[in-house]
PDB file of C-alpha atoms in Angstrom:
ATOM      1  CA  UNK A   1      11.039   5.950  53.778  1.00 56.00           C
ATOM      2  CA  UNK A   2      11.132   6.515  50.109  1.00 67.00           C
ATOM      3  CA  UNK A   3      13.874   9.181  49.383  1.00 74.00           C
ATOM      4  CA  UNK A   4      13.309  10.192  45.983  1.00 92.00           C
ATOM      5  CA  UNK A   5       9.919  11.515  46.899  1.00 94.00           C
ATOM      6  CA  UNK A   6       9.268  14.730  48.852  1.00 94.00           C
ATOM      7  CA  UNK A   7       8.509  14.556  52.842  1.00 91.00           C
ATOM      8  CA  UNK A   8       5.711  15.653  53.870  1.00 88.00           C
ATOM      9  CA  UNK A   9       7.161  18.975  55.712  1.00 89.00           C
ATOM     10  CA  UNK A  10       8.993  19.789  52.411  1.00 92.00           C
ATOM     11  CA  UNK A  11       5.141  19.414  50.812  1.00 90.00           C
ATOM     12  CA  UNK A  12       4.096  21.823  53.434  1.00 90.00           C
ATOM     13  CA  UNK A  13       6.761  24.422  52.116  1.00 93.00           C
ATOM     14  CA  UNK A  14       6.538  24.124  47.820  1.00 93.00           C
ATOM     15  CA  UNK A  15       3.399  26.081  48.852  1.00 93.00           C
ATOM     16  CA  UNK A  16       0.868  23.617  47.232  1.00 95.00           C
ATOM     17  CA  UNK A  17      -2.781  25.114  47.360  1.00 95.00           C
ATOM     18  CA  UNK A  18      -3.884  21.417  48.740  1.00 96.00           C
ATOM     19  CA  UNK A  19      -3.186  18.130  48.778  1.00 97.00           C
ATOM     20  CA  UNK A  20      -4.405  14.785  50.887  1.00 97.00           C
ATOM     21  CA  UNK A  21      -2.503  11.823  52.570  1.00 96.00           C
ATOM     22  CA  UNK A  22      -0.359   9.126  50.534  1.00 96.00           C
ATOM     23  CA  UNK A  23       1.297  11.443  48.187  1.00 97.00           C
ATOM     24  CA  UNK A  24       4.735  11.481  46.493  1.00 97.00           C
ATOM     25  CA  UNK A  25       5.559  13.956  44.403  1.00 97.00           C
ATOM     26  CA  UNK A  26       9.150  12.854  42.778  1.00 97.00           C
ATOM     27  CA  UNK A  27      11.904  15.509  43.936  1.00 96.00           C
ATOM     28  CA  UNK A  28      12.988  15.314  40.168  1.00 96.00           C
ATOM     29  CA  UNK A  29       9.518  17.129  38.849  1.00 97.00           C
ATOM     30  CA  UNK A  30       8.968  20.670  38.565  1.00 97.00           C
ATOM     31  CA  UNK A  31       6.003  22.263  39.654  1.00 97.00           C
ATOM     32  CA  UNK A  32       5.438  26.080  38.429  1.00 96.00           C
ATOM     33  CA  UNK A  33       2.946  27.863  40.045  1.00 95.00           C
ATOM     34  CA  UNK A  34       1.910  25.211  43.162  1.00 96.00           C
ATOM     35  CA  UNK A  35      -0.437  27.248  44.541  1.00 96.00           C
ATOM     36  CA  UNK A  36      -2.366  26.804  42.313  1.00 97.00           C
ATOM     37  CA  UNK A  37      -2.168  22.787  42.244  1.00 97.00           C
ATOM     38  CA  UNK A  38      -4.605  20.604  44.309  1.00 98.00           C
ATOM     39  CA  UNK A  39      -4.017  16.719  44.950  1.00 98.00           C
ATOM     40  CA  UNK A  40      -6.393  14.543  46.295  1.00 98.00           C
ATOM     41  CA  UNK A  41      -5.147  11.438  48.143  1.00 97.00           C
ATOM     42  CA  UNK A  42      -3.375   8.555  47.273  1.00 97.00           C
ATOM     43  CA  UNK A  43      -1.612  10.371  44.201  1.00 98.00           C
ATOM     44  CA  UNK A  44       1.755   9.890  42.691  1.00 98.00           C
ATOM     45  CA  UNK A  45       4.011  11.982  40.299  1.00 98.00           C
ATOM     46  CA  UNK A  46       7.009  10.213  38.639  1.00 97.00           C
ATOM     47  CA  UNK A  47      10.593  12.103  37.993  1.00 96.00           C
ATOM     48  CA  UNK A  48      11.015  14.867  35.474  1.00 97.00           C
ATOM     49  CA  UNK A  49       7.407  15.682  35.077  1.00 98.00           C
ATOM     50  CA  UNK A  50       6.491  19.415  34.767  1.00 98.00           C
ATOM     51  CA  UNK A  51       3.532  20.470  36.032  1.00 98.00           C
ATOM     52  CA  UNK A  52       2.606  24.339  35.293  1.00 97.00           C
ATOM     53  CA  UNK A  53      -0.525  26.654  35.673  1.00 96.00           C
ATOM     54  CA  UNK A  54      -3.877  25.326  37.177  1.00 98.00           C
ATOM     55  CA  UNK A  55      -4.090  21.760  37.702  1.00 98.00           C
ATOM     56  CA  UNK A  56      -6.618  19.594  39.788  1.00 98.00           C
ATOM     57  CA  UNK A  57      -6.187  15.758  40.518  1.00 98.00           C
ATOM     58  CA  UNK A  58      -8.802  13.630  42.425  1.00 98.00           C
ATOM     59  CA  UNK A  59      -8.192  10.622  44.242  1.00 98.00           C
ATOM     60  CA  UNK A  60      -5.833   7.366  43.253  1.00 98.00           C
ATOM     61  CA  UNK A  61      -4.022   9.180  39.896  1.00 98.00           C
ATOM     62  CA  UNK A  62      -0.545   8.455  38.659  1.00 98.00           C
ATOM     63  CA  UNK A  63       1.438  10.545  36.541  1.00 98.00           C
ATOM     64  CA  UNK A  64       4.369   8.483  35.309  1.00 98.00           C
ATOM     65  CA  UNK A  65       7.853   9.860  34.033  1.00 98.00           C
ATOM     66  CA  UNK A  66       8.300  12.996  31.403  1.00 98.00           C
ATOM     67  CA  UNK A  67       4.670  14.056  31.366  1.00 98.00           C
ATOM     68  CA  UNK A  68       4.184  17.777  31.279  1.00 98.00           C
ATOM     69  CA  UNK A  69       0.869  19.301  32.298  1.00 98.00           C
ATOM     70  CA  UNK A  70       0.241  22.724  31.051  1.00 97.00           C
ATOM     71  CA  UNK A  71      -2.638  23.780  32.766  1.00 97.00           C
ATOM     72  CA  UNK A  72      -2.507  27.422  32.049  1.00 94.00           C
ATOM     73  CA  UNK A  73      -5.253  29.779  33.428  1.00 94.00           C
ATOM     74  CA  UNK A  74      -8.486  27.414  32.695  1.00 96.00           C
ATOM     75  CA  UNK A  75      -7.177  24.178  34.085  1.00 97.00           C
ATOM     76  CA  UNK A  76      -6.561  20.289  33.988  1.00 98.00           C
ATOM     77  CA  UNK A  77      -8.943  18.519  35.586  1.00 98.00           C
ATOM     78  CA  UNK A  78      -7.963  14.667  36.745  1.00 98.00           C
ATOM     79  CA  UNK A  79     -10.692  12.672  38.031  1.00 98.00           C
ATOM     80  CA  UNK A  80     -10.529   9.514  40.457  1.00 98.00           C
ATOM     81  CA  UNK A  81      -8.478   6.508  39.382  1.00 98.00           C
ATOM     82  CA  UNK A  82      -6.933   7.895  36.367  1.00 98.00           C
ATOM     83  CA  UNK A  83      -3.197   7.821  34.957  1.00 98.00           C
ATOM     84  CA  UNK A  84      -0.937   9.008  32.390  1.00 98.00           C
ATOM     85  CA  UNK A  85       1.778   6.658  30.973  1.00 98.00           C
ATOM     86  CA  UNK A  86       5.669   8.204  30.559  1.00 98.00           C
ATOM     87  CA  UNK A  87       6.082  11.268  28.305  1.00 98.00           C
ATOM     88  CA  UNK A  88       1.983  12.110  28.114  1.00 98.00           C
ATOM     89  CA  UNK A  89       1.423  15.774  27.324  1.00 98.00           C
ATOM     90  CA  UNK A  90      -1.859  17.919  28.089  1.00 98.00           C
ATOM     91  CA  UNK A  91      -2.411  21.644  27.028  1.00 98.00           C
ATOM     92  CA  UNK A  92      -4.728  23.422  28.470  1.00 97.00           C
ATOM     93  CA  UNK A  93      -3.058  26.591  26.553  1.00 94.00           C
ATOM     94  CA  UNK A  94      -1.735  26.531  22.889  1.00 93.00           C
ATOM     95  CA  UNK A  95      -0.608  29.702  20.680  1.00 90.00           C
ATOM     96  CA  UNK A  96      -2.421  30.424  17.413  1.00 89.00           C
ATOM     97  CA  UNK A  97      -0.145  28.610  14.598  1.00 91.00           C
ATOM     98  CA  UNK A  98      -1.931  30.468  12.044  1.00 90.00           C
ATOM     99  CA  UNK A  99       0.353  33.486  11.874  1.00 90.00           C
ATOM    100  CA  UNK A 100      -2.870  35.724  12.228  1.00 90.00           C
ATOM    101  CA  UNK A 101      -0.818  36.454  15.795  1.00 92.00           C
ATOM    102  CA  UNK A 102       2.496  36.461  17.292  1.00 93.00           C
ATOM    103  CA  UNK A 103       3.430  32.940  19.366  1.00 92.00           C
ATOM    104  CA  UNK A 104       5.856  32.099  22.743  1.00 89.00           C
ATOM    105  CA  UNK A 105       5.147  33.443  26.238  1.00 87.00           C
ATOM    106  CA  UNK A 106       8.250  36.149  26.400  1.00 92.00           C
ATOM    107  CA  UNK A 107       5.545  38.313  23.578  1.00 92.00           C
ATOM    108  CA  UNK A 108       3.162  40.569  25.441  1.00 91.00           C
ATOM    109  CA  UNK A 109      -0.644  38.866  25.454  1.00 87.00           C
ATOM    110  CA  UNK A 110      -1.968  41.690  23.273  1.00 91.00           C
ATOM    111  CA  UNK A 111       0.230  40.348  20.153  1.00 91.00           C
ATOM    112  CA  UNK A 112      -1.246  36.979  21.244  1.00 89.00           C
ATOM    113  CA  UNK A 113      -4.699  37.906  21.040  1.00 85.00           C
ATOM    114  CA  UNK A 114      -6.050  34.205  19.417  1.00 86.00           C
ATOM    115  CA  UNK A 115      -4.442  31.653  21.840  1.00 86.00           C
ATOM    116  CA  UNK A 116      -6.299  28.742  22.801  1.00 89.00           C
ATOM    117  CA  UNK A 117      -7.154  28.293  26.453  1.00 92.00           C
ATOM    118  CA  UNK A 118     -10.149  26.187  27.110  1.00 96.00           C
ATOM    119  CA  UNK A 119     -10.242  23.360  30.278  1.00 97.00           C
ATOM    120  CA  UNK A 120      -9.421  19.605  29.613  1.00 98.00           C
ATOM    121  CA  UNK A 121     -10.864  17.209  31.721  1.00 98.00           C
ATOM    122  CA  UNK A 122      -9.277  13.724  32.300  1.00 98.00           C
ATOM    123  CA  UNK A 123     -12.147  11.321  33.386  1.00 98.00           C
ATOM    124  CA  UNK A 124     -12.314   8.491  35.747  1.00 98.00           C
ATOM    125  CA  UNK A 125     -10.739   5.631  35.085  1.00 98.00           C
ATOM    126  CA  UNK A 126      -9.412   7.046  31.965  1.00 98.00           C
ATOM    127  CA  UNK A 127      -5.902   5.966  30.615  1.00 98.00           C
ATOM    128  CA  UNK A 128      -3.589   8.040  28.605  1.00 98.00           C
ATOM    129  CA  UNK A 129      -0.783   5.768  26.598  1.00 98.00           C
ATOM    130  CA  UNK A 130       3.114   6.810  26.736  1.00 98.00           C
ATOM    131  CA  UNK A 131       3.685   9.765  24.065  1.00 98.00           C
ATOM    132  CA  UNK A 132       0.167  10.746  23.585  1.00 98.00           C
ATOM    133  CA  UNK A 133      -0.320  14.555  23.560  1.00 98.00           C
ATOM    134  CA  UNK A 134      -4.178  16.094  24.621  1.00 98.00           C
ATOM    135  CA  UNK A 135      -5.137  19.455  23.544  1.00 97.00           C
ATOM    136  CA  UNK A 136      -7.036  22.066  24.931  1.00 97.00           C
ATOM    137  CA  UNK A 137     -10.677  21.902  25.313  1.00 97.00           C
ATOM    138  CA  UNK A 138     -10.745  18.063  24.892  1.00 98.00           C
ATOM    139  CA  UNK A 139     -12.202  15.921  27.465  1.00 98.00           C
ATOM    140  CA  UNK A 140     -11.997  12.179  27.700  1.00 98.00           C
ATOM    141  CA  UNK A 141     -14.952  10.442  29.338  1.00 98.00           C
ATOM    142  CA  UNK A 142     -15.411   8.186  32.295  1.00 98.00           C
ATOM    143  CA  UNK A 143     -13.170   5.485  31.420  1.00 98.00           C
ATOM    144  CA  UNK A 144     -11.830   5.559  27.902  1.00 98.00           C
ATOM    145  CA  UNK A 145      -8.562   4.444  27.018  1.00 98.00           C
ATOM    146  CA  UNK A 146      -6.127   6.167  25.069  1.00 98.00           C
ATOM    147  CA  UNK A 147      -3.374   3.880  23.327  1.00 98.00           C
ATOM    148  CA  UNK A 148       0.107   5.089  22.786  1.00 98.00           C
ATOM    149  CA  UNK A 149       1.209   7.702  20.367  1.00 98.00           C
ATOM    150  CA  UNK A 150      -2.432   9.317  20.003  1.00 98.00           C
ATOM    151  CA  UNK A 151      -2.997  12.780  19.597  1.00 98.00           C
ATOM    152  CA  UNK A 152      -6.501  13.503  20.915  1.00 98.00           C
ATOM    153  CA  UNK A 153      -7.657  16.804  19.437  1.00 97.00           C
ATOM    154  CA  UNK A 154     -11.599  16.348  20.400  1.00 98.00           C
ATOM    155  CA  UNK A 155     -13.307  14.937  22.728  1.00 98.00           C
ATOM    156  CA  UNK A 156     -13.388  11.154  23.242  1.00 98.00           C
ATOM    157  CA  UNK A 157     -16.670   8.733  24.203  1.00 98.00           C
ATOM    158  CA  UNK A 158     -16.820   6.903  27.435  1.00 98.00           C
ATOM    159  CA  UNK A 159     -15.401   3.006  27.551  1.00 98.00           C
ATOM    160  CA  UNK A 160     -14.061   3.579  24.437  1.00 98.00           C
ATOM    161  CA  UNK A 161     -10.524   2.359  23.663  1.00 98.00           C
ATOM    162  CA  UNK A 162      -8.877   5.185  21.064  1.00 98.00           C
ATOM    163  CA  UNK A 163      -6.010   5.349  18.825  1.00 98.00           C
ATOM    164  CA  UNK A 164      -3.618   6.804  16.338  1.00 98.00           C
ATOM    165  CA  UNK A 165      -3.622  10.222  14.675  1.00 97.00           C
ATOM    166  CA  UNK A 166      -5.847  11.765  14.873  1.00 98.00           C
ATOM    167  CA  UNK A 167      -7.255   9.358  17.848  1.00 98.00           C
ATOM    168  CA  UNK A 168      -9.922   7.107  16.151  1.00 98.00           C
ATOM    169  CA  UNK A 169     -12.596   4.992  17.886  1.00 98.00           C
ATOM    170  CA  UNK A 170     -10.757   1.249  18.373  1.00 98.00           C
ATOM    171  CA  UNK A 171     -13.121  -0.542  20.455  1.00 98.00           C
ATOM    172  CA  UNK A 172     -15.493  -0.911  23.154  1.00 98.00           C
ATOM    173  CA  UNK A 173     -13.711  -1.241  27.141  1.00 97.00           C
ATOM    174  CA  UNK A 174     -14.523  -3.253  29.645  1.00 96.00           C
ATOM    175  CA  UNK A 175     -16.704  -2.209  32.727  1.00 95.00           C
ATOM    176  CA  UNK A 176     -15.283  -4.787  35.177  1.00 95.00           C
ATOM    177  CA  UNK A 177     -13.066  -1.785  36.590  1.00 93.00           C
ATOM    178  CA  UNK A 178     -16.088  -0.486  37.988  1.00 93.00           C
ATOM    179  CA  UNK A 179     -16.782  -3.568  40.207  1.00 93.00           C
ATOM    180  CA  UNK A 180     -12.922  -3.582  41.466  1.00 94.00           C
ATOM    181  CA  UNK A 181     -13.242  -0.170  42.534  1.00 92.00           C
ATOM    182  CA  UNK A 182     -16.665  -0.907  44.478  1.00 94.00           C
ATOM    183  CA  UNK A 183     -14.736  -3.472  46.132  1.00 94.00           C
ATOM    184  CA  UNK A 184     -11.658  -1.232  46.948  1.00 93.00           C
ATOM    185  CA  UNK A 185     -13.650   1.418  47.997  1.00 92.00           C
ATOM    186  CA  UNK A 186     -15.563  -1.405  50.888  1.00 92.00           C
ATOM    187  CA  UNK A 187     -11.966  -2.324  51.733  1.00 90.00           C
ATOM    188  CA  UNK A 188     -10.927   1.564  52.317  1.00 83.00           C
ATOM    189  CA  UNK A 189     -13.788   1.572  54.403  1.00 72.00           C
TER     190      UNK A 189
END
């Protein structure tokens, strides 16, 4: 028994919309909103992470320390076998820095009337380095790789490995993931 996680009856009452077998949520996270969050199985969520708005995670994710997930009203969408690294951030929601509007969530929306809300989708087997920061609307394809410290603005190419800012096109990844998860998946049964 792993103490530092939630039990499965305390699972039961946070009042999360869903969520499969083999999952620890850290009793150090915060979770706004958990009905609307949905966890697939074999999913973990590290201390101090902050989780708010309307998030979806598939199968075999990790979310590491510090990471905040700000889903908002359009969504984060984790796919199979994906992970962020400590302190990753992903905005789903962002005020208008132009000054055209009014910013922060204590101003009525109608003063707000520019904010940014569009989906991001995480994809499988994707990779998000420690520090990186995702904004809304971007989605990263089937396994790319995201190094540390990159802010990814648009969307990024599949079995790509990105960096820097803004994040810029490194290299080419390796498929070989693919093959371990074929063989997981036989072992799973």
């Amino acid at each position: 028994m792993n103490y530092g996680y939630y039990s499965e009856n305390e699972l039961k009452e946070i009042g999360i919309k869903k969520y499969g077998t083999n999952v620890f949520i850290s009793r150090n996270s915060i979770l706004y909103h958990p009905e609307q969050l949905e966890i697939g199985n074999n999913v973990r969520i590290d201390d101090f992470t902050t989780i708010s708005g309307k998030v979806i995670l598939g199968n075999y994710i990790h979310i590491a320390q510090f990471c905040g997930l700000y889903g908002g009203s359009m969504g984060i969408f984790m796919d199979d076998f994906s992970g962020l690294s400590s302190k990753v951030t992903i905005y789903a929601t962002s005020n208008d820095y132009s000054g055209n509007t009014m910013t922060n969530p204590m101003v009525p929306a109608k003063y707000k009337t520019t904010d940014k809300n569009s989906m991001v989708r995480i994809g499988r087997h994707v990779i998000v380095g420690c520090d990186s920061v995702i904004l809304p609307g971007v989605i990263l394809a089937d396994g790319c790789a995201v190094g540390a410290m990159t802010l990814c603005n648009k969307s990024l190419d599949s079995f790509k490995i990105y960096g820097g800012v803004p994040a810029k096109m490194l290299k080419e990844r390796k498929r070989k993931l693919l093959d371990l998860e074929k063989q997981l998946m036989e072992e799973d049964g």
